[in-house]
CSV table of C-alpha atoms in Angstrom, one decimal:
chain,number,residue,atom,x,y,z
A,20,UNK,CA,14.3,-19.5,15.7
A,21,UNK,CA,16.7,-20.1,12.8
A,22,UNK,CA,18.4,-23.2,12.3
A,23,UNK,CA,22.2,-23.3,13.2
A,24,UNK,CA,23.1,-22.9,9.8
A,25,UNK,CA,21.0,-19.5,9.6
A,26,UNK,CA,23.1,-18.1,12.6
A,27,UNK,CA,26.5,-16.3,13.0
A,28,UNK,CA,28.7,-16.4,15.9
A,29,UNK,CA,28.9,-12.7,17.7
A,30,UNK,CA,30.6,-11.4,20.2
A,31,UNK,CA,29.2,-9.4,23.3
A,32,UNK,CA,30.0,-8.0,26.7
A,33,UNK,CA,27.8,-8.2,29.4
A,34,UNK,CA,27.7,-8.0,33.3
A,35,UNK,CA,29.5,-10.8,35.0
A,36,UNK,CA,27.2,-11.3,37.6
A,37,UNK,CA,24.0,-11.3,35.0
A,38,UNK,CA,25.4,-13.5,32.8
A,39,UNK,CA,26.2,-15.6,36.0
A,40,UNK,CA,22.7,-15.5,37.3
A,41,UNK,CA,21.2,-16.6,34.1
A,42,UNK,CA,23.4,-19.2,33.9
A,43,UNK,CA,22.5,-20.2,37.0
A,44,UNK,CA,18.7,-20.3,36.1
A,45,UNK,CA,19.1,-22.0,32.9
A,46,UNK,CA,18.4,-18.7,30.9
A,47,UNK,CA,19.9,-19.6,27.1
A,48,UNK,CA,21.2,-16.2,26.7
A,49,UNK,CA,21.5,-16.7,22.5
A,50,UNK,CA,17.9,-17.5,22.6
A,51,UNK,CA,17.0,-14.2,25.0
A,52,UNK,CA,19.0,-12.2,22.5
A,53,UNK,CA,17.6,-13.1,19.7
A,54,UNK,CA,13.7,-12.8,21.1
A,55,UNK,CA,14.7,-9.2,21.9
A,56,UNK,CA,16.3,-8.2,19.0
A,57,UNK,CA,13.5,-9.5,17.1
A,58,UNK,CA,10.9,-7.5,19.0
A,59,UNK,CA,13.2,-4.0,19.0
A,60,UNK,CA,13.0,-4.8,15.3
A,61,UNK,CA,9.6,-4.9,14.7
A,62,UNK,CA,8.5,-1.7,17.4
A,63,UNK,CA,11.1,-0.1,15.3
A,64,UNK,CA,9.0,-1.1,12.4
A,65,UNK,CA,5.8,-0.4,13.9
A,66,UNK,CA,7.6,3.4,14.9
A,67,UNK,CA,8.2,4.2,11.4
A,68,UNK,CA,5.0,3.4,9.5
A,69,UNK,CA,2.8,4.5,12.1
A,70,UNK,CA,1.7,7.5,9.7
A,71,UNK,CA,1.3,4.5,6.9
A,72,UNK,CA,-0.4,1.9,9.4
A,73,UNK,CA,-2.5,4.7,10.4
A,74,UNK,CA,-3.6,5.8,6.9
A,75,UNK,CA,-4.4,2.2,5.9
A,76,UNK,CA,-6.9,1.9,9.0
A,77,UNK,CA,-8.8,5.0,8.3
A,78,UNK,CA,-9.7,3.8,4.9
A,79,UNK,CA,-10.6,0.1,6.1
A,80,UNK,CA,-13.0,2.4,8.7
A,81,UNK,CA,-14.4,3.9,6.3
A,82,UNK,CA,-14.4,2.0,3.4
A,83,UNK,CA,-14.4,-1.4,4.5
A,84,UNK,CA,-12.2,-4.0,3.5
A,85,UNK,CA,-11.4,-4.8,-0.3
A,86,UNK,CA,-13.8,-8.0,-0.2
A,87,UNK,CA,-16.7,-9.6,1.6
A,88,UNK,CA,-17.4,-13.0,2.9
A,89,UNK,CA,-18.9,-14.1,-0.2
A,90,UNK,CA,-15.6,-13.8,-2.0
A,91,UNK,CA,-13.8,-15.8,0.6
A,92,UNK,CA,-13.6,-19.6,-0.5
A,93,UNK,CA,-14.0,-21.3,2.8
């Protein structure tokens, strides 16, 4: 997660008794919010380049990838 200084203040509404239960549990709700907005994001990502994703892993298939394990300096 960000540092404080990389964060904004928002507001939202939620369900009394959820936000009591979490509370309750110790669930840091900013924290929760943020790990789920973060994976919508990136399935929302994922949705549209599929095609993209898709094209780029039929042509590694079939042509292999761009270099071979002599050109990797390890």
């Amino acid at each position: 997660m960000g540092s404080v200084k990389d964060k904004v203040r928002v507001n939202v509404y939620l369900d009394k008794t959820l936000t009591n239960d979490a509370k309750r549990l110790g669930i840091n709700l900013s924290n929760r919010l943020e790990c789920a907005l973060k994976s919508e994001l990136a399935e929302k990502w994922r949705e549209k380049n599929k095609e993209k994703i898709s094209t780029y892993n039929q042509h590694i298939a079939s042509e292999g990838l761009p270099f071979n394990d002599d050109d990797l300096c390890i």
